[in-house]
Short mmCIF file of N, CA, C and O in Angstrom, two decimals:
data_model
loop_
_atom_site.label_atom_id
_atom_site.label_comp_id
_atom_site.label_asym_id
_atom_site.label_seq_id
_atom_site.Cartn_x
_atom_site.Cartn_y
_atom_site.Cartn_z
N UNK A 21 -31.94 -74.42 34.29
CA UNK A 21 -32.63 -73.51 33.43
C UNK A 21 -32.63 -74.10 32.02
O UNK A 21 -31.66 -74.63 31.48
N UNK A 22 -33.93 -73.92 31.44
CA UNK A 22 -33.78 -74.72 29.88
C UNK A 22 -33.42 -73.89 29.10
O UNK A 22 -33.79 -72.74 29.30
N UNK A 23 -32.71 -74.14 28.12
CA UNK A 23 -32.26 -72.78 26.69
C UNK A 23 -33.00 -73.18 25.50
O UNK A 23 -33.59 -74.24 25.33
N UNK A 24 -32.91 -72.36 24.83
CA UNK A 24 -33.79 -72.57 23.77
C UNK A 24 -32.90 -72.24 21.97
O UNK A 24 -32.07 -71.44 21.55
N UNK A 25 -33.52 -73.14 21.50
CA UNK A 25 -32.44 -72.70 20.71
C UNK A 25 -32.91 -71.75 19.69
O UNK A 25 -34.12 -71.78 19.47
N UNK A 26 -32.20 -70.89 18.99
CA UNK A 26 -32.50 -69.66 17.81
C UNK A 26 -33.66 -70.04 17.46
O UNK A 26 -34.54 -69.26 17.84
N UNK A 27 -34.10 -71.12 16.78
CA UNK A 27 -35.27 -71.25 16.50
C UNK A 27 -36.30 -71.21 17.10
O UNK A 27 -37.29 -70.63 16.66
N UNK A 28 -36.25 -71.93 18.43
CA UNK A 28 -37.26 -72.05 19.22
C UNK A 28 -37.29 -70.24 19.33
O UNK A 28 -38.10 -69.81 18.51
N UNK A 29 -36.69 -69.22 20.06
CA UNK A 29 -36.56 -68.03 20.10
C UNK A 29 -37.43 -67.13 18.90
O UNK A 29 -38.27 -66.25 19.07
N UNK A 30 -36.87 -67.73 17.62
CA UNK A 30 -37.61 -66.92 16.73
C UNK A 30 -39.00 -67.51 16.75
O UNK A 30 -39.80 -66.58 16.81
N UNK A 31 -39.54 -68.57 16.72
CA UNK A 31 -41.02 -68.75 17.10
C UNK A 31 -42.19 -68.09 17.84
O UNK A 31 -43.33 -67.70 17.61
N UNK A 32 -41.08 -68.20 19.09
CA UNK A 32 -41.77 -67.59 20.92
C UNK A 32 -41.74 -65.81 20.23
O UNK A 32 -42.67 -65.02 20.39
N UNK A 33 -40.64 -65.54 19.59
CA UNK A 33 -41.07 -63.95 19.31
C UNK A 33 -42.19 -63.62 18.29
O UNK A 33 -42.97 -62.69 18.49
N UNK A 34 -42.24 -64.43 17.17
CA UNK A 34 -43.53 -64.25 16.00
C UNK A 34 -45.02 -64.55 16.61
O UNK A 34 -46.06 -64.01 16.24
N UNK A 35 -44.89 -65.39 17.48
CA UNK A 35 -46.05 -65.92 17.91
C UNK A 35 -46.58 -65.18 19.07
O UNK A 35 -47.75 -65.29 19.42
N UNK A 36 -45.83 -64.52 19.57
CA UNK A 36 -46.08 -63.47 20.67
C UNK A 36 -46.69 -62.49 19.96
O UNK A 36 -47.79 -62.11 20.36
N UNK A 37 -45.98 -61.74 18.49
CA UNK A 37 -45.93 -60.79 17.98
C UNK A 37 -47.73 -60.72 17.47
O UNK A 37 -48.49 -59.75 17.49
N UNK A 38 -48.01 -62.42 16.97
CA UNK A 38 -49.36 -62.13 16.38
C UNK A 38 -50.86 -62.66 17.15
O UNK A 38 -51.92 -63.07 16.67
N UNK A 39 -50.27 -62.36 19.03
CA UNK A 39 -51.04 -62.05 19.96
C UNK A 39 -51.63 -63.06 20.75
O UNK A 39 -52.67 -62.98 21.40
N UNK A 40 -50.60 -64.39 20.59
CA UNK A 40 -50.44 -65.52 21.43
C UNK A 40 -50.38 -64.96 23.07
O UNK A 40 -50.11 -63.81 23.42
N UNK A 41 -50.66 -65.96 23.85
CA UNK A 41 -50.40 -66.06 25.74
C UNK A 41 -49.26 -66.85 25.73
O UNK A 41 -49.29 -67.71 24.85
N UNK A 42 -48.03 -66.83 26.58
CA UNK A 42 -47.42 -67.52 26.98
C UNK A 42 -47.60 -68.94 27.10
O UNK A 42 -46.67 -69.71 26.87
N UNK A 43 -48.69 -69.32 27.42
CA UNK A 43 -49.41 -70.69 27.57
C UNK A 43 -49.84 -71.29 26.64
O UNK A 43 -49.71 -72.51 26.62
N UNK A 44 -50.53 -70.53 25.48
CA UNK A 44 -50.46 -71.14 24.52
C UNK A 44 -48.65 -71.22 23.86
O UNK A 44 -48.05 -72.29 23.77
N UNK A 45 -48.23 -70.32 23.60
CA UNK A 45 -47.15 -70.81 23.03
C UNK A 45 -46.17 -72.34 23.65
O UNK A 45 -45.58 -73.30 23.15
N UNK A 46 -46.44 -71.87 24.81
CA UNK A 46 -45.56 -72.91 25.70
C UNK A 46 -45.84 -74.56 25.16
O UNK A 46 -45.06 -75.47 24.88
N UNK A 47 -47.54 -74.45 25.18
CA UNK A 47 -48.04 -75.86 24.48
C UNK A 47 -47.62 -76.03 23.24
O UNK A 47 -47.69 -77.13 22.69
N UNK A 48 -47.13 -74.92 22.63
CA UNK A 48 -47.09 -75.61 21.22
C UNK A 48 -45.75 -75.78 20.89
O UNK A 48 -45.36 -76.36 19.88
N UNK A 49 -44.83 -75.11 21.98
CA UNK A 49 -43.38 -75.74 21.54
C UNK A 49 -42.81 -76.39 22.63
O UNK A 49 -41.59 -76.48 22.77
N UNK A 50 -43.63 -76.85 23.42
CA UNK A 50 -43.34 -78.43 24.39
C UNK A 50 -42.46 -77.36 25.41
O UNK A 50 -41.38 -77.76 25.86
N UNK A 51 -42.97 -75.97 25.77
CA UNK A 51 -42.22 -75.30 26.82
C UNK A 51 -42.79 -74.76 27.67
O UNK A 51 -43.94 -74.36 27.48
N UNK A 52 -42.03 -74.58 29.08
CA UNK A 52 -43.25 -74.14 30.12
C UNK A 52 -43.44 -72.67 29.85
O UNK A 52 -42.68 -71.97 29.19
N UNK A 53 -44.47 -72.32 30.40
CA UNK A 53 -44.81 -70.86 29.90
C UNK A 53 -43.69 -69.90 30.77
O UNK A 53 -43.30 -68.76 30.51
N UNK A 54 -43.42 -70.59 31.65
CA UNK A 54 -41.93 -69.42 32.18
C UNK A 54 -41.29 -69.24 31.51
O UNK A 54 -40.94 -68.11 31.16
N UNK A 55 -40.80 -70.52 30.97
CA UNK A 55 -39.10 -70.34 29.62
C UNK A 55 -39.72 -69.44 28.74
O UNK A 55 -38.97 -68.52 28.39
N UNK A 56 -41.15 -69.40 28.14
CA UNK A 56 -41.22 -68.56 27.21
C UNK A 56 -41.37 -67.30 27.13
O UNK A 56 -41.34 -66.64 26.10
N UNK A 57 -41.63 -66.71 28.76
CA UNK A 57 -42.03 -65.71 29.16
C UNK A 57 -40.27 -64.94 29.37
O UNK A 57 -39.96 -63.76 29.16
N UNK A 58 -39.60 -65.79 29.71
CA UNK A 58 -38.16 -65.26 30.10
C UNK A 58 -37.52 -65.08 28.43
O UNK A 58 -36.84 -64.20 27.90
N UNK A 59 -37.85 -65.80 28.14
CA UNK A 59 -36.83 -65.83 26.62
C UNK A 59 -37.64 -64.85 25.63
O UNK A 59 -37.11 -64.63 24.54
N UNK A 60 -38.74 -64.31 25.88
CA UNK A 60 -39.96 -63.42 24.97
C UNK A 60 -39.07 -62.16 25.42
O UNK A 60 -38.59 -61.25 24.75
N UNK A 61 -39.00 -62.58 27.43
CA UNK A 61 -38.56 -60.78 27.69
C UNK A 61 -37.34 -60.48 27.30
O UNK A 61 -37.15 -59.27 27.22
N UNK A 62 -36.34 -61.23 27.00
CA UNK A 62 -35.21 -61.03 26.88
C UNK A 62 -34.83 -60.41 25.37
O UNK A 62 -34.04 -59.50 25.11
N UNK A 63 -35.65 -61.19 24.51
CA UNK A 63 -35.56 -60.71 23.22
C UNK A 63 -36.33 -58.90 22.91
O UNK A 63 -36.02 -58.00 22.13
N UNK A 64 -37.15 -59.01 23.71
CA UNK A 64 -38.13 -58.02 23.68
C UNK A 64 -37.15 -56.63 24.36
O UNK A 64 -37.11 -55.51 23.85
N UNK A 65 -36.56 -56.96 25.34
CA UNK A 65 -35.14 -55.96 25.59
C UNK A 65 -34.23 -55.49 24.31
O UNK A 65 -33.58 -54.44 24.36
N UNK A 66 -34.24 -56.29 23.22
CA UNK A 66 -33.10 -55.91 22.10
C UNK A 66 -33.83 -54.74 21.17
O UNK A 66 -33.16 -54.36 20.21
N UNK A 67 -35.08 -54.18 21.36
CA UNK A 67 -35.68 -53.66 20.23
C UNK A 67 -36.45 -54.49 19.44
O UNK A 67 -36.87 -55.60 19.78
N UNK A 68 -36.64 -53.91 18.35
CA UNK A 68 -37.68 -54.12 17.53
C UNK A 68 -37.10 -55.23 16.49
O UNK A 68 -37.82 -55.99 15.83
N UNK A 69 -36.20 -55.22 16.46
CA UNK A 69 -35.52 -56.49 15.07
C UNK A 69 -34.31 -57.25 15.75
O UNK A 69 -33.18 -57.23 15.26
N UNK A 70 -34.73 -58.07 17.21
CA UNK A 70 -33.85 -58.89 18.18
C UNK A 70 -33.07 -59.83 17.20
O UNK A 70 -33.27 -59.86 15.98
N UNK A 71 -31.90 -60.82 18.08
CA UNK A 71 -30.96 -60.92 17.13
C UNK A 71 -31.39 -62.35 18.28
O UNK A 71 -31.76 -62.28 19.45
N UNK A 72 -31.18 -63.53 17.47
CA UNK A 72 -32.51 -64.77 18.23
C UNK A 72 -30.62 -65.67 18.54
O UNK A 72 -30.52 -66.65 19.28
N UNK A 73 -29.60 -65.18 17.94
CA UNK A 73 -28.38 -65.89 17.96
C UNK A 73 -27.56 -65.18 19.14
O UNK A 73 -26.49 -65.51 19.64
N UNK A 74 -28.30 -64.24 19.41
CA UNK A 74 -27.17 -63.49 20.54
C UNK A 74 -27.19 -63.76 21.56
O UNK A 74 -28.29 -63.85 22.10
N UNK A 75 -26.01 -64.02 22.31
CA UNK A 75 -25.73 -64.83 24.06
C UNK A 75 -24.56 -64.05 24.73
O UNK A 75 -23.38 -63.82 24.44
N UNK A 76 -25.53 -63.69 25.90
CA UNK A 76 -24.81 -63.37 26.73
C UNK A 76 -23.64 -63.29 27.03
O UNK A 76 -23.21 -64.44 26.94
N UNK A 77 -22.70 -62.52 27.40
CA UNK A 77 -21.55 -63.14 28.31
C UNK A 77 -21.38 -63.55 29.39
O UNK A 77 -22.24 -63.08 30.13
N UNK A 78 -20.42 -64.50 30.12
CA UNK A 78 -20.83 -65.15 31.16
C UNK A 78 -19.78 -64.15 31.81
O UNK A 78 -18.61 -63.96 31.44
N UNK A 79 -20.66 -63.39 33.14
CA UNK A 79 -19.75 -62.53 34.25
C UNK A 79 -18.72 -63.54 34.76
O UNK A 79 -18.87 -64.76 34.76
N UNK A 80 -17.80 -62.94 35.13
CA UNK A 80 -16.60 -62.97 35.99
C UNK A 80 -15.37 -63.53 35.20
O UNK A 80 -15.41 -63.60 33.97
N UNK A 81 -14.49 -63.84 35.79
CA UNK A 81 -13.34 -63.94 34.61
C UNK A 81 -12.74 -65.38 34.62
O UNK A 81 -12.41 -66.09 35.57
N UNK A 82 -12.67 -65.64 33.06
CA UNK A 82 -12.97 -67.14 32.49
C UNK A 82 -12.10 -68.24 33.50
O UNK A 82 -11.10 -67.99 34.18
N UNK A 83 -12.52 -68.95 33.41
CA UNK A 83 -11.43 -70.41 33.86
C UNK A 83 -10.23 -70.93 33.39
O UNK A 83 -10.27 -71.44 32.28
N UNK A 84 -9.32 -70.91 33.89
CA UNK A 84 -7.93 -71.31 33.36
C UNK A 84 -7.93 -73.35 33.19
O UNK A 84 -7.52 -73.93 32.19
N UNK A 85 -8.50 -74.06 34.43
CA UNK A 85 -8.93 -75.19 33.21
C UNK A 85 -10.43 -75.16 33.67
O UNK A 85 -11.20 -74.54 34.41
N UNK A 86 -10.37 -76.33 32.66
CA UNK A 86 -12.14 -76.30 31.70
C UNK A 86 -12.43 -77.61 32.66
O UNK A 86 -11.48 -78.23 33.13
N UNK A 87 -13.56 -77.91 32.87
CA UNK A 87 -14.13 -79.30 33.24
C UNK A 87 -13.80 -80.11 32.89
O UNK A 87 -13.76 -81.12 33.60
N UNK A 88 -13.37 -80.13 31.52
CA UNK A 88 -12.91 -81.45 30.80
C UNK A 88 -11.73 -82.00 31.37
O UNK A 88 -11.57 -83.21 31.55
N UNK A 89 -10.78 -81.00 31.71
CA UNK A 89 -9.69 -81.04 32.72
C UNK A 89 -9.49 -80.74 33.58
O UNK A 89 -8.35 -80.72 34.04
N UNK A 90 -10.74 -80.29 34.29
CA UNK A 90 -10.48 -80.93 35.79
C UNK A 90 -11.01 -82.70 36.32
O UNK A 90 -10.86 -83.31 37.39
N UNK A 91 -11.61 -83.06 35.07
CA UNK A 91 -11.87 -84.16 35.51
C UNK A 91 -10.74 -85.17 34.73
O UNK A 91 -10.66 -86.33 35.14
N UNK A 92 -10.27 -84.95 34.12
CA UNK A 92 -8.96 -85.85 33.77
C UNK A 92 -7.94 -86.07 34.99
O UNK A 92 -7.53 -87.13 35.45
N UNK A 93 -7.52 -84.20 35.56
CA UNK A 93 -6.76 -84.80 36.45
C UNK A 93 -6.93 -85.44 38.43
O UNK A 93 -6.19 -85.86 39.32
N UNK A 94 -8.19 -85.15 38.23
CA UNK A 94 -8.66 -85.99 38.95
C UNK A 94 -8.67 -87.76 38.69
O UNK A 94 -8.26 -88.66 39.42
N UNK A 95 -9.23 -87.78 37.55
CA UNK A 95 -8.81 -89.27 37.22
C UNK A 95 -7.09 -89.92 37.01
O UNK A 95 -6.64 -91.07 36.98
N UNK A 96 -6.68 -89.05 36.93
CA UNK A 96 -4.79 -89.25 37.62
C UNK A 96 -4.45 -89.22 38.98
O UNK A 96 -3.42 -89.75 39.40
N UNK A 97 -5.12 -88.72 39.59
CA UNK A 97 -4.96 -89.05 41.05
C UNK A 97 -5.47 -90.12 41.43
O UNK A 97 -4.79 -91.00 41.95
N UNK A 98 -7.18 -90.25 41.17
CA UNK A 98 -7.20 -91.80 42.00
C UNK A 98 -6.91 -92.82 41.00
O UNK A 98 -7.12 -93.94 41.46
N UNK A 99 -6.59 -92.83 40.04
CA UNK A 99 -5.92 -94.08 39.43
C UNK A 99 -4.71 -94.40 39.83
O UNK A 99 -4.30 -95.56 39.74
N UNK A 100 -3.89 -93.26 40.41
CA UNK A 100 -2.95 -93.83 40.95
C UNK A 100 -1.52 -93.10 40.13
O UNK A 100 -0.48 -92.95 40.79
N UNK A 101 -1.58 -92.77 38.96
CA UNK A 101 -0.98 -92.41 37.72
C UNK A 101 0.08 -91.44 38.35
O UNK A 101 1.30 -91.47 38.23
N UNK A 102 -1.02 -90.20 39.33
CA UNK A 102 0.17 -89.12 39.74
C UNK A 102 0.12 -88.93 41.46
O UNK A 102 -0.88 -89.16 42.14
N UNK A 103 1.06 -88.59 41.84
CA UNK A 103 0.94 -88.67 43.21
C UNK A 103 0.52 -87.86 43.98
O UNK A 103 -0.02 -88.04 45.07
N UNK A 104 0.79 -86.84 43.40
CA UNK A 104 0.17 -85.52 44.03
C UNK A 104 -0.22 -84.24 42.92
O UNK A 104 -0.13 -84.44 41.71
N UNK A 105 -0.55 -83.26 43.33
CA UNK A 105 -1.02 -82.00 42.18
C UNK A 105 0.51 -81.15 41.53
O UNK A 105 0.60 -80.23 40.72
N UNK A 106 1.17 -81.62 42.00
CA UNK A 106 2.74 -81.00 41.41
C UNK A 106 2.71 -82.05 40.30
O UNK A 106 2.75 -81.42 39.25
N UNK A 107 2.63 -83.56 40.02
CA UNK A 107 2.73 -84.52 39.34
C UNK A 107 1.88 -84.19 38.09
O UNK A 107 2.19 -84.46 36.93
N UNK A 108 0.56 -83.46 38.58
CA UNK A 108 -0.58 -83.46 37.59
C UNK A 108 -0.36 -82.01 37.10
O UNK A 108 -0.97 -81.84 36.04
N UNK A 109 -0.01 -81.43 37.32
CA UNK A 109 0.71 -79.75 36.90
C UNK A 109 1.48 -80.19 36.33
O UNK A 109 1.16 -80.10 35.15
N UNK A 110 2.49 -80.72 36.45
CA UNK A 110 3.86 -81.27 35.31
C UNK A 110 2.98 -82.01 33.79
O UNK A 110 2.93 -81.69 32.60
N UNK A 111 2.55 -82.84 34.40
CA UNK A 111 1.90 -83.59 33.62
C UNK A 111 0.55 -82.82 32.38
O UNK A 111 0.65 -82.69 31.16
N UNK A 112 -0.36 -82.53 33.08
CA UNK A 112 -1.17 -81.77 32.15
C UNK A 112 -1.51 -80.34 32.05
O UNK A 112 -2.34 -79.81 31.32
N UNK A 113 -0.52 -79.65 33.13
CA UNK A 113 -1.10 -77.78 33.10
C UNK A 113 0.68 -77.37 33.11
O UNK A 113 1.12 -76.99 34.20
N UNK A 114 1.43 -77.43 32.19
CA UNK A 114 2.93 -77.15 32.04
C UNK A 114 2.87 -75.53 32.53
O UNK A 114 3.65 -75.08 33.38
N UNK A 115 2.13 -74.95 32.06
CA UNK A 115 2.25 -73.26 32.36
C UNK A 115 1.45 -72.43 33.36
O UNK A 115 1.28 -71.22 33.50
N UNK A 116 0.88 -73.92 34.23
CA UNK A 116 0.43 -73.49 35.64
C UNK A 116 0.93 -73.51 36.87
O UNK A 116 1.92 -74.21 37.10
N UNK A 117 0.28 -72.71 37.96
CA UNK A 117 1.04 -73.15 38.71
C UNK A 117 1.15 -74.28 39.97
O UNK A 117 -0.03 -74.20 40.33
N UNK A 118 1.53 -74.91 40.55
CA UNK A 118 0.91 -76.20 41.23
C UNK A 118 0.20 -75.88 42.01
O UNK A 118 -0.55 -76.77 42.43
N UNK A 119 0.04 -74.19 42.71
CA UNK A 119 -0.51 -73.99 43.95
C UNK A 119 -2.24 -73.87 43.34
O UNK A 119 -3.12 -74.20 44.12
N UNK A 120 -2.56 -73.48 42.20
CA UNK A 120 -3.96 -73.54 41.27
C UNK A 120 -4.40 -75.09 40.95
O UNK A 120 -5.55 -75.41 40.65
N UNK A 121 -3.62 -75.75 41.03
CA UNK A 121 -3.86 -77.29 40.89
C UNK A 121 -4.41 -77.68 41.86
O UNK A 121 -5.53 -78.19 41.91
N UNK A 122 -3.36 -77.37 43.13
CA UNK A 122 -3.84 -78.27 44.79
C UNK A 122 -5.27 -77.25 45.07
O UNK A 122 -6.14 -77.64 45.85
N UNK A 123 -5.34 -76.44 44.62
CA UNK A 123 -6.84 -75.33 44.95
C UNK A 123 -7.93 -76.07 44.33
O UNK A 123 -9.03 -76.16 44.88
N UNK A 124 -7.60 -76.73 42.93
CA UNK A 124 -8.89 -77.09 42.16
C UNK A 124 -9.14 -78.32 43.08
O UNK A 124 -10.33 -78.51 43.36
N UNK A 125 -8.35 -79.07 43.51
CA UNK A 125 -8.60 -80.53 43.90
C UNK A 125 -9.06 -80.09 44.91
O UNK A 125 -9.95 -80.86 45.26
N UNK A 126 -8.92 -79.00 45.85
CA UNK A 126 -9.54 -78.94 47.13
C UNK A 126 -11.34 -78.66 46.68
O UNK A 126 -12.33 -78.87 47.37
N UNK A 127 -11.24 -78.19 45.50
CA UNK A 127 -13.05 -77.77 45.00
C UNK A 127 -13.51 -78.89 44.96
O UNK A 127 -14.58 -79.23 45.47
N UNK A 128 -12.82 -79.54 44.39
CA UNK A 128 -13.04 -81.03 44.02
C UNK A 128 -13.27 -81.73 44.96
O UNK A 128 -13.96 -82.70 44.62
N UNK A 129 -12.86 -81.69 46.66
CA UNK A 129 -13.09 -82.68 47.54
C UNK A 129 -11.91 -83.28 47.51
O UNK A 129 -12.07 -84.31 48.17
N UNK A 130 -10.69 -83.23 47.10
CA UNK A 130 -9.68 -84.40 47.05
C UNK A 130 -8.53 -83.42 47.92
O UNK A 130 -7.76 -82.89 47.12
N UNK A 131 -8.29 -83.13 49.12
CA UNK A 131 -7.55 -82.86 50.10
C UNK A 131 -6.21 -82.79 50.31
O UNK A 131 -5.92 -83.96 50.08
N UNK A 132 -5.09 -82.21 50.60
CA UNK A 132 -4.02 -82.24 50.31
C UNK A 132 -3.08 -83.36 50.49
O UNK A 132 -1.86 -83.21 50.47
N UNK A 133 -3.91 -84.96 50.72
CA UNK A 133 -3.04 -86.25 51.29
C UNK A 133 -2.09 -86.54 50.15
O UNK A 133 -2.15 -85.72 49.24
N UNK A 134 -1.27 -87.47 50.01
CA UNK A 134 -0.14 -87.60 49.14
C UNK A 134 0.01 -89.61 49.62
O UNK A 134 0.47 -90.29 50.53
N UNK A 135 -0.77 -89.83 48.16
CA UNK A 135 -0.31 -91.68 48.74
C UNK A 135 0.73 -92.04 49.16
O UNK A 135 1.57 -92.28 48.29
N UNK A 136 0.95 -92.14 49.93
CA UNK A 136 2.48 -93.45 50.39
C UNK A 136 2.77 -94.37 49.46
O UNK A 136 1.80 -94.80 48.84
N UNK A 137 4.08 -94.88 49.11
CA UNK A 137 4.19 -95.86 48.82
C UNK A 137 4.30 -97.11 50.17
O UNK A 137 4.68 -96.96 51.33
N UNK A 138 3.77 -98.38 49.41
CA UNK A 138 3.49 -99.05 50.36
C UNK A 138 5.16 -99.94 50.90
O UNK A 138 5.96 -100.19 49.99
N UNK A 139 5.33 -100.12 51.56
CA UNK A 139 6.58 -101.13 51.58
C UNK A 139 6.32 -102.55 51.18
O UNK A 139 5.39 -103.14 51.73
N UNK A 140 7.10 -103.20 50.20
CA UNK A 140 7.15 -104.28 49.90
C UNK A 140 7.31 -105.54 50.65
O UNK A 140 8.43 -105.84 51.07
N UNK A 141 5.83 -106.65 50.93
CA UNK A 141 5.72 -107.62 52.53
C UNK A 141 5.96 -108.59 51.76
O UNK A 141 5.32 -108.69 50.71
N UNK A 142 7.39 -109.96 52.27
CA UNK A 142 7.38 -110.81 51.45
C UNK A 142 6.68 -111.86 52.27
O UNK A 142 6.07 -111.72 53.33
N UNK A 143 6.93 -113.16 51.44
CA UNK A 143 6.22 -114.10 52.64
C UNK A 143 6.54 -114.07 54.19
O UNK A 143 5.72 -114.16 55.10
N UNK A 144 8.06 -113.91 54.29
CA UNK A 144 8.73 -114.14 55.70
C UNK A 144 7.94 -113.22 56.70
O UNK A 144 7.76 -113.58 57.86
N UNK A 145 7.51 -112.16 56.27
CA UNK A 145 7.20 -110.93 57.01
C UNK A 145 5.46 -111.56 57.83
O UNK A 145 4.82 -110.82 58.57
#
């Protein structure tokens, strides 16, 4: 879905206001006439003097980690760094709990395996 920013918003509403089509507006701010039709109705829901900065809240209840960290500790696992999601809970979520860790990695695709260490083969072997 494309967003638009305050400005673009206050445009799509003035230009509506002084009896533009969707289509034309759309051409003139490089948007399809849906986005402008969705973002016209939305503002057009607030009354008469819409507020072009106001956003939503996002339903359901927030995330304890953020993307930014779930992809860090993913990059500790296959680098090798931690061995398992107890390692990466110690390591970067101190006040979580490990069983929310091994859950994210399962979202993630990364399964409950636990590397081995390898045994050390000398030449003789």
């Amino acid at each position: 879905m494309v967003t638009c920013t305050p400005t673009k918003k206050a445009a799509i509403y003035h230009l509506r206001q002084e009896g533009k089509t969707f289509g034309e507006i759309g051409n003139m701010l490089s948007l399809d006439q849906s986005v402008v039709s969705r973002n016209y109705r939305k503002l057009e829901e607030q009354g008469p003097d819409p507020d072009f900065y106001a956003r939503v809240p996002i339903p359901g209840r927030p995330r304890v980690i953020t993307p930014h960290a779930e992809r860090r500790a993913q990059r500790l696992i296959t680098s090798g760094e931690c061995r398992d999601a107890t390692d990466v809970q110690r390591e970067l979520f101190p006040r979580l709990d490990p069983s929310t860790v091994r859950r994210m990695f399962i979202w993630k695709g990364l399964h409950g395996r636990i590397r081995r260490k390898k045994p050390w083969l000398s030449k003789k072997h």
